[in-house]
Coordinates of C-alpha atoms in Angstrom, one line a residue:
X1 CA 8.6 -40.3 5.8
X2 CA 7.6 -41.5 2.0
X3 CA 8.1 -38.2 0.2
X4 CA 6.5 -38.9 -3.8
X5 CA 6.1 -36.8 -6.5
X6 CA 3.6 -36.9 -9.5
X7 CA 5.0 -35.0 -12.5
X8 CA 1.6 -34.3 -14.3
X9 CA -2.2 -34.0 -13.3
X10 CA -3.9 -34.8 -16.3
X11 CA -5.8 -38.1 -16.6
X12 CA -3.2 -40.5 -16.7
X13 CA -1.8 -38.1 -13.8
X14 CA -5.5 -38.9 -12.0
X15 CA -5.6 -42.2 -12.0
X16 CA -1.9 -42.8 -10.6
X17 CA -3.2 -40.2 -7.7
X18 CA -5.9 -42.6 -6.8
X19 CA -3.6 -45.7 -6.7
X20 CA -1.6 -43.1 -4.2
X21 CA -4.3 -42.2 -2.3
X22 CA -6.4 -45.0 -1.6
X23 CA -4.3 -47.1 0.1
X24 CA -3.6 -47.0 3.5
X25 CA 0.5 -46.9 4.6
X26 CA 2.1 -48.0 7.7
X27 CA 4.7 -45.1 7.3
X28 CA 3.9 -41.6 6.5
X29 CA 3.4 -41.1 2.7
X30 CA 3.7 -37.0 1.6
X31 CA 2.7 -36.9 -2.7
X32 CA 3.7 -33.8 -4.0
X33 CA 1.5 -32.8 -7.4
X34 CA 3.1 -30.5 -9.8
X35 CA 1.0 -29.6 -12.3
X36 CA 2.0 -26.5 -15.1
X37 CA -1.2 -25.6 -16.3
X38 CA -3.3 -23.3 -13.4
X39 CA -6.1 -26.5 -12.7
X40 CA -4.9 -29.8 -11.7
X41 CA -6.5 -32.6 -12.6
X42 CA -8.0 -31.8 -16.2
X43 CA -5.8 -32.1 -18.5
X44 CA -3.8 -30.8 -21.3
X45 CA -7.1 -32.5 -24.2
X46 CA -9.6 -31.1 -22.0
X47 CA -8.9 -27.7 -20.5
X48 CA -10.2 -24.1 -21.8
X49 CA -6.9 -23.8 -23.1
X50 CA -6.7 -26.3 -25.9
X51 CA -10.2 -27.4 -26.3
X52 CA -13.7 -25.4 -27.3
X53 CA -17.3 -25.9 -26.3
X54 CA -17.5 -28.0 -30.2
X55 CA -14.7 -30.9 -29.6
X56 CA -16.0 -34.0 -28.7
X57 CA -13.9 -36.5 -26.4
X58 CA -13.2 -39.8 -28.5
X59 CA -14.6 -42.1 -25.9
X60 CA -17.9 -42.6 -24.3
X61 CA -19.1 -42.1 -20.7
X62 CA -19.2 -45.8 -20.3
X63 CA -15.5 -46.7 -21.4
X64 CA -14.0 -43.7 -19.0
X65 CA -12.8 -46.1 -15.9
X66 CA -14.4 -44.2 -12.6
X67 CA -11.9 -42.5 -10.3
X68 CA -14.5 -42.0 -7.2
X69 CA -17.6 -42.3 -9.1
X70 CA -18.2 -43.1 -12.6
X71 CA -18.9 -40.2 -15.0
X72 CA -22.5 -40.7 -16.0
X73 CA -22.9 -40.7 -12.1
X74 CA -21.3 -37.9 -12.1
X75 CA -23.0 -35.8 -15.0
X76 CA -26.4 -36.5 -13.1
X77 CA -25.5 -34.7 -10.3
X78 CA -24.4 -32.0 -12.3
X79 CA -27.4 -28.9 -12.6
X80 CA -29.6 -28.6 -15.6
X81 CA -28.1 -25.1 -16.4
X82 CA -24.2 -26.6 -16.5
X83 CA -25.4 -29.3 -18.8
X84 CA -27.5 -27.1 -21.2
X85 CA -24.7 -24.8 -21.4
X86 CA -22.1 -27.8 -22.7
X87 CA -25.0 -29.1 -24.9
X88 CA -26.3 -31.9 -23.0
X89 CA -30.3 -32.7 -22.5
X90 CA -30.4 -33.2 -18.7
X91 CA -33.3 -35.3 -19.6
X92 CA -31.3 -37.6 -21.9
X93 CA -28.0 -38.6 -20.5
X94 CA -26.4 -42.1 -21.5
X95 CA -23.7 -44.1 -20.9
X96 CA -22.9 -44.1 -24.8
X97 CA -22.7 -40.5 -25.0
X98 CA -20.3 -38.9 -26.4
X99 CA -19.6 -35.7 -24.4
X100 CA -17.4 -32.6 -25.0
X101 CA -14.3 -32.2 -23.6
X102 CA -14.3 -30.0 -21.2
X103 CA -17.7 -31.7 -19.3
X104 CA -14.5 -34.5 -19.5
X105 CA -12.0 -32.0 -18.2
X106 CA -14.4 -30.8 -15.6
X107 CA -14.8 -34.5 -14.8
X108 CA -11.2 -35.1 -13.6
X109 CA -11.0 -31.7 -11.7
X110 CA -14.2 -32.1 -9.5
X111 CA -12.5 -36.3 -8.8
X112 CA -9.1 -35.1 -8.2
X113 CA -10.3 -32.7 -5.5
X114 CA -12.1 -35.3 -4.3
X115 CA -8.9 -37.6 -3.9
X116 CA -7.0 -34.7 -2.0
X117 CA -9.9 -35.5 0.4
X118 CA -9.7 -39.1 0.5
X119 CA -6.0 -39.1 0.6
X120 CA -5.7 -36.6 3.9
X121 CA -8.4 -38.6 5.6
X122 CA -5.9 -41.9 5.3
X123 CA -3.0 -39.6 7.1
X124 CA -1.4 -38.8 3.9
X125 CA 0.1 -35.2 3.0
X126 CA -0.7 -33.9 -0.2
X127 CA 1.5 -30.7 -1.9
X128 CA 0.0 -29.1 -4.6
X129 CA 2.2 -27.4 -7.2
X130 CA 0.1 -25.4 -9.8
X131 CA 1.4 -23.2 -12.4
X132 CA 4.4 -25.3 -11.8
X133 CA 7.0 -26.7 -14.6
X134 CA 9.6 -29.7 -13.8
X135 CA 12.4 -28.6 -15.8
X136 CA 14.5 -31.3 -14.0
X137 CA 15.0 -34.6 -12.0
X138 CA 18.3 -35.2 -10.7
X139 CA 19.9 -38.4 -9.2
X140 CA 21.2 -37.9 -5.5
X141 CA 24.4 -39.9 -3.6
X142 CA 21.7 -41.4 -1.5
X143 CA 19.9 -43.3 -4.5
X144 CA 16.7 -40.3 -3.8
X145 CA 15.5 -37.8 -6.8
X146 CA 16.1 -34.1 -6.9
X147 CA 13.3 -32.0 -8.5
X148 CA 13.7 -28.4 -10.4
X149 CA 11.1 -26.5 -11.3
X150 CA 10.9 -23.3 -13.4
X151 CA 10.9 -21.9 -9.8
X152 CA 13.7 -23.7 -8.2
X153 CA 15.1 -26.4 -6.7
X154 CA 12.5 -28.5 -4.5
X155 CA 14.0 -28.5 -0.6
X156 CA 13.2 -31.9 0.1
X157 CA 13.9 -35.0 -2.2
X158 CA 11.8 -37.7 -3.3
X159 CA 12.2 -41.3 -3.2
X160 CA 9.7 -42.2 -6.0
X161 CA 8.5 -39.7 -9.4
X162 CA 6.3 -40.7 -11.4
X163 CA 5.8 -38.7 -14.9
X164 CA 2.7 -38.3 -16.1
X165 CA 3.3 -35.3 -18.8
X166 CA 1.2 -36.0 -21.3
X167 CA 1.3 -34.8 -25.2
X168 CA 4.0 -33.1 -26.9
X169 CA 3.1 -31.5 -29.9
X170 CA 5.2 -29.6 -32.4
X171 CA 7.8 -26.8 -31.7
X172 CA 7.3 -25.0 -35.1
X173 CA 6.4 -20.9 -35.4
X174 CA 2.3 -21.1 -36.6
X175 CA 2.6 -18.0 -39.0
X176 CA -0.8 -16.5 -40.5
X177 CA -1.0 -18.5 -42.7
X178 CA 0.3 -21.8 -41.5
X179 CA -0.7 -23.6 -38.2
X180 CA 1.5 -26.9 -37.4
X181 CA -1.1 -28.2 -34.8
X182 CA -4.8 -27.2 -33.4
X183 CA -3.0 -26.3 -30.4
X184 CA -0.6 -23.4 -31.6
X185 CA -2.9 -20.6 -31.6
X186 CA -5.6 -21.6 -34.4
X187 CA -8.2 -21.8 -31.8
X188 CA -8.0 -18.0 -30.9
X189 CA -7.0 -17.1 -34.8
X190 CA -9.7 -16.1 -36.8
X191 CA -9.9 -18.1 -40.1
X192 CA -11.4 -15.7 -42.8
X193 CA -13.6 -18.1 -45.2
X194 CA -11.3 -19.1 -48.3
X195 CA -9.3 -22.6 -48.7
X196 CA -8.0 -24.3 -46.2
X197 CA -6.0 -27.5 -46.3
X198 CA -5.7 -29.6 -43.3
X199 CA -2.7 -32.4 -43.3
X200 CA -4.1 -35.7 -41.5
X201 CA -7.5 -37.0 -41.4
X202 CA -7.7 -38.0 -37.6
X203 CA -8.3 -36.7 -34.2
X204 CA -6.2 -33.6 -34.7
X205 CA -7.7 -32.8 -38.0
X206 CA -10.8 -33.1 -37.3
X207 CA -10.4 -30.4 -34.2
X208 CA -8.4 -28.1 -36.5
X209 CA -11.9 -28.4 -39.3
X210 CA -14.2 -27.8 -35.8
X211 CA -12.1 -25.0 -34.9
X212 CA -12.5 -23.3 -38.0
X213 CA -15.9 -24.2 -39.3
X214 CA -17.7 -23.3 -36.3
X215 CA -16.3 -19.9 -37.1
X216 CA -18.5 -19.4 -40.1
X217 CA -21.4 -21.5 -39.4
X218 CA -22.6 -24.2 -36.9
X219 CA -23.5 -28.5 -37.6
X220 CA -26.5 -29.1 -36.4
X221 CA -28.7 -32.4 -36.5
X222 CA -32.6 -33.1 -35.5
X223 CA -33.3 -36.5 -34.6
X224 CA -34.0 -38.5 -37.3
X225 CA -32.1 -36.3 -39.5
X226 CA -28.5 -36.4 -40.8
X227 CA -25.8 -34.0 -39.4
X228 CA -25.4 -31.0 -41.6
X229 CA -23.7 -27.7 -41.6
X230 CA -25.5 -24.1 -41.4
X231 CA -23.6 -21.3 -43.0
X232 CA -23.9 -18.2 -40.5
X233 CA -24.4 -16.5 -43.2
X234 CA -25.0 -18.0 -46.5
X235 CA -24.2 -15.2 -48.3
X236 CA -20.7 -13.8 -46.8
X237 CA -19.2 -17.4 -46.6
X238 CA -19.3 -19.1 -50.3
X239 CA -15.6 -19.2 -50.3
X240 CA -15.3 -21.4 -47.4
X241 CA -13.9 -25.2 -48.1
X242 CA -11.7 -27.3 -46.2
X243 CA -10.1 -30.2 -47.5
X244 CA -8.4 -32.9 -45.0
X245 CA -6.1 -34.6 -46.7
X246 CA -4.4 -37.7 -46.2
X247 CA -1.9 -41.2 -47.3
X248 CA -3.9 -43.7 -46.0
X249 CA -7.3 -41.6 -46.4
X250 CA -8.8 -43.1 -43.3
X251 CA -10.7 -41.2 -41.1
X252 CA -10.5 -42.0 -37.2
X253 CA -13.7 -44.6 -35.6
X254 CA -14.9 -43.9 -32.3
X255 CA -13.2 -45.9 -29.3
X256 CA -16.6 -47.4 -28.8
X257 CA -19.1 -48.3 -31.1
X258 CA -20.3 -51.7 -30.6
X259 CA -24.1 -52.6 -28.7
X260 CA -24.1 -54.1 -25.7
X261 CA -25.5 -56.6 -25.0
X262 CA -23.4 -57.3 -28.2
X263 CA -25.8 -58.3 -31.1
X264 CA -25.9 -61.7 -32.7
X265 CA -23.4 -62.2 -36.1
X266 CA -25.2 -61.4 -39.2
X267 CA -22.3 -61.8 -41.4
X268 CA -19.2 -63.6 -40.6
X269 CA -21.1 -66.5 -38.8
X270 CA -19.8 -69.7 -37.3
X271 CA -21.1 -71.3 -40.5
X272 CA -20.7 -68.8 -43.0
X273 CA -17.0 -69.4 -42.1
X274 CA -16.9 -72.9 -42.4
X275 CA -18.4 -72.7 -45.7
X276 CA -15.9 -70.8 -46.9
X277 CA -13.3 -72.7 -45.4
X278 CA -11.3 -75.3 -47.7
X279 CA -10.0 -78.6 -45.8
X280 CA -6.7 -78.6 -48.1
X281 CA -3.8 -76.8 -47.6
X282 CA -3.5 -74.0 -50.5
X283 CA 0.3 -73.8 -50.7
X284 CA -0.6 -74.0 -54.9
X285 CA -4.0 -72.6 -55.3
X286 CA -2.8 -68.8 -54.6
X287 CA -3.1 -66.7 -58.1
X288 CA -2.2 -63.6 -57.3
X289 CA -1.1 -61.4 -54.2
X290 CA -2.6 -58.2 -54.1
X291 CA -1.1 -55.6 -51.6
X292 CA -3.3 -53.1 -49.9
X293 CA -2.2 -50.6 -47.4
X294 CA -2.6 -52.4 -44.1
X295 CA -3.7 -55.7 -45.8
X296 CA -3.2 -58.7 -48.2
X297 CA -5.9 -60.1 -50.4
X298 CA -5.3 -63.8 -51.6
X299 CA -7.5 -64.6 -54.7
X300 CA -7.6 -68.4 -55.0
X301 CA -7.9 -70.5 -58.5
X302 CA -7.7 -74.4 -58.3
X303 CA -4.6 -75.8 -60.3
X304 CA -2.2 -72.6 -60.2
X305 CA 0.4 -71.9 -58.8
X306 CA 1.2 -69.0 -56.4
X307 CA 2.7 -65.9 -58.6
X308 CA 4.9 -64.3 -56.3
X309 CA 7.2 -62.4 -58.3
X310 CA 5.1 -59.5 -59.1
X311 CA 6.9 -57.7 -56.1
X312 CA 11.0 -58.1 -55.4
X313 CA 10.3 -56.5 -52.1
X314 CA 7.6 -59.1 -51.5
X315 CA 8.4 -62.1 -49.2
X316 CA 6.2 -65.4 -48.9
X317 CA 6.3 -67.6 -45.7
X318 CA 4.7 -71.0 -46.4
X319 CA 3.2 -72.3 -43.5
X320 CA 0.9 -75.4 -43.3
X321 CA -1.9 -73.9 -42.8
X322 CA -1.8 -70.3 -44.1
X323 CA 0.6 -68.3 -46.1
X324 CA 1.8 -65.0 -44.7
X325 CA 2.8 -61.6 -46.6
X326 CA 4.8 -58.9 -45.4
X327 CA 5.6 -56.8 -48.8
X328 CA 9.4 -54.9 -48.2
X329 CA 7.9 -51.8 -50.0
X330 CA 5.6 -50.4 -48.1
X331 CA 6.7 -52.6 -44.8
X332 CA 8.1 -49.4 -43.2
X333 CA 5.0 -47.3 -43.8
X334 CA 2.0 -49.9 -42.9
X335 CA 3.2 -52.6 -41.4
X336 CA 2.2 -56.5 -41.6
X337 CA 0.0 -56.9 -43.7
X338 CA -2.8 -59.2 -42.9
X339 CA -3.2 -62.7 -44.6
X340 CA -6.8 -64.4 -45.2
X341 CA -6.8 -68.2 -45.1
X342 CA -8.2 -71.0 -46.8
X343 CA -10.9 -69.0 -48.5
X344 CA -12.8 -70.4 -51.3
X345 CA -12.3 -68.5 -54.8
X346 CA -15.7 -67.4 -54.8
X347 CA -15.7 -65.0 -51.6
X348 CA -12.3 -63.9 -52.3
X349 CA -13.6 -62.8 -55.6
X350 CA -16.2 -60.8 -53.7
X351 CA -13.8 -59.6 -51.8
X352 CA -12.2 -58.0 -54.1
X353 CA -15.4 -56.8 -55.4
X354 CA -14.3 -56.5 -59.6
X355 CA -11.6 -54.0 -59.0
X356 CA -9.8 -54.2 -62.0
X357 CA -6.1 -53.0 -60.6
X358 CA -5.0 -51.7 -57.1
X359 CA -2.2 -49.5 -56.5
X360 CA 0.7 -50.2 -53.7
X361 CA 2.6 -47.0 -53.7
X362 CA 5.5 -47.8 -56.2
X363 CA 3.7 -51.1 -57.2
X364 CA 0.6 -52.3 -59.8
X365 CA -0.7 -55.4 -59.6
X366 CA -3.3 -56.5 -62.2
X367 CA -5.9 -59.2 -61.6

């Protein structure tokens, strides 16, 4: 006897249930499932704990790899009435969509069930642990694994856990004032319409602004027409603004965005890239190195040579055929930076589209 335990139930949890239960074993396989939340199978992002009827998953139906079936098979079998509720037109269901998170969340509860299923039919044993916490996994004389829950100690031991916990979010006290994620209590607080700044700009963010505007108002959006917001009542809630706020001041792109089949180039073409490619290496031709968080612009100029001592903390690489930037300033904080190479000076120009200056946290560099 095989004795296996998953640590975790959520997605990630899911799909390392199917590779259990799937395949057929020679010896007799028993996976154990402990799951702390009270449904296994959907998820920490996607349960009525954490999300609301307003947050969005960040990936479409057709990027969500199918467990048993894929999910757009899935939400057409679901009824009319389900759907409506969730804010879906049973009449227009695509693979693109972008759906809210708990459809997901009931997604991965109806497939996991459906795996139990699949697994006992192959001759395995499945234990399910709900409203279970692992608080423990302890190594055995024998090379096996001893699991503790916040229950006790498991009898039997385990030759094989996998963990599949998921997110860990922050162990600070939200106060009434001050909330350190969406997910310590400001979806059940009630936001009274004044100021409210929101660290971050991303996922999180943007469920922390949901969670609070859809308090005082609802976004809504006609086809055709761009998404706007309407005040529940215009009156009582002139005091409401929220302000995300951010370093990089980047706001998060859907996972999937491109067409398929993918549309032809329009821009950077074949031969709009060899036109702007020069056949001579450019070790010289560099003017100046501008540094932008996440990137490096090169502006070329016939007959100069690079000036690279704008920056101490910037190091140049010469290769032979493109020169690489990483600047030691704000290294830790973005990363690489990106290098362009062998443009012409007219598209780098455009590029750069007239900006007279560009700031690099402690650094200035003028064009």
């Amino acid at each position: 006897m095989i004795n296996i335990a998953l640590v975790g139930t959520g997605p990630t949890g899911v799909y390392a249930f199917k590779a259990l239960a799937t395949v057929r074993s020679a010896e007799a396989v028993t996976i154990w499932l402990f799951e702390k939340g009270a449904d296994a199978g959907v998820g920490m992002p996607y349960s009525d704990d954490t999300a609301s009827a307003v947050m969005l998953a960040n990936i479409a139906s057709i990027e969500i790899p199918p467990v048993t079936r894929s999910y757009l098979d899935w939400l057409r079998a679901q009824t009319h009435a389900l759907l409506r509720s969730h804010g879906i037109d049973p009449h227009d269901i695509a693979d693109r969509d972008f759906t809210p998170r708990l459809m997901l969340g009931r997604y991965y509860h109806d497939e996991f069930n459906e795996l139990v299923h699949q697994a006992e039919a192959l001759g395995h044993k499945v234990e399910l642990r709900e409203r279970t916490e692992v608080t423990d996994i302890r190594p055995r004389a024998d090379g096996r694994l001893q699991i503790v829950t916040d229950r006790g100690e498991v009898e039997d031991p385990f030759d094989k856990v996998i963990l599949a916990t998921g997110h860990v979010f922050p162990d600070d006290d939200e106060t009434r004032r001050y909330f350190p994620s969406p997910w310590s209590g400001l979806l059940d607080a009630h936001i009274p319409a004044c100021r409210v700044g929101i660290l971050g700009t991303s996922l999180s963010a943007i469920d922390a602004t949901m969670a609070i505007a859809t308090q005082h108002g609802r976004f809504v959006q006609g086809r055709g027409e761009a998404l706007r917001f309407e005040p529940s009542d215009p009156g009582a809630n002139p005091a409401l603004s929220i302000t995300m706020m951010s370093r990089a001041g980047l706001l998060p792109e859907a996972d999937f965005y491109c067409p398929i089949p993918y549309e032809p180039l329009k821009v950077m073409t074949p031969a709009a890239l060899a036109g702007c490619q020069m056949p001579e290496i450019l070790d010289s031709q560099a003017e100046a190195l501008l540094c932008l968080p996440g990137k490096t612009v090169r502006h070329f100029h016939p007959n100069r040579q690079p000036k690279l001592t704008h920056c101490a903390g910037c190091r140049a690489s010469a290769m032979r055929d493109r020169v690489s930037f990483r600047c030691g300033c704000c290294n830790g904080r973005f990363g690489w930076c990106y290098s362009l190479v062998q443009w012409r000076p007219i598209a780098i120009a455009e590029t750069l589209g007239g900006k007279p200056q560009i700031d690099c946290l402690r650094h200035r560099w003028r064009r």
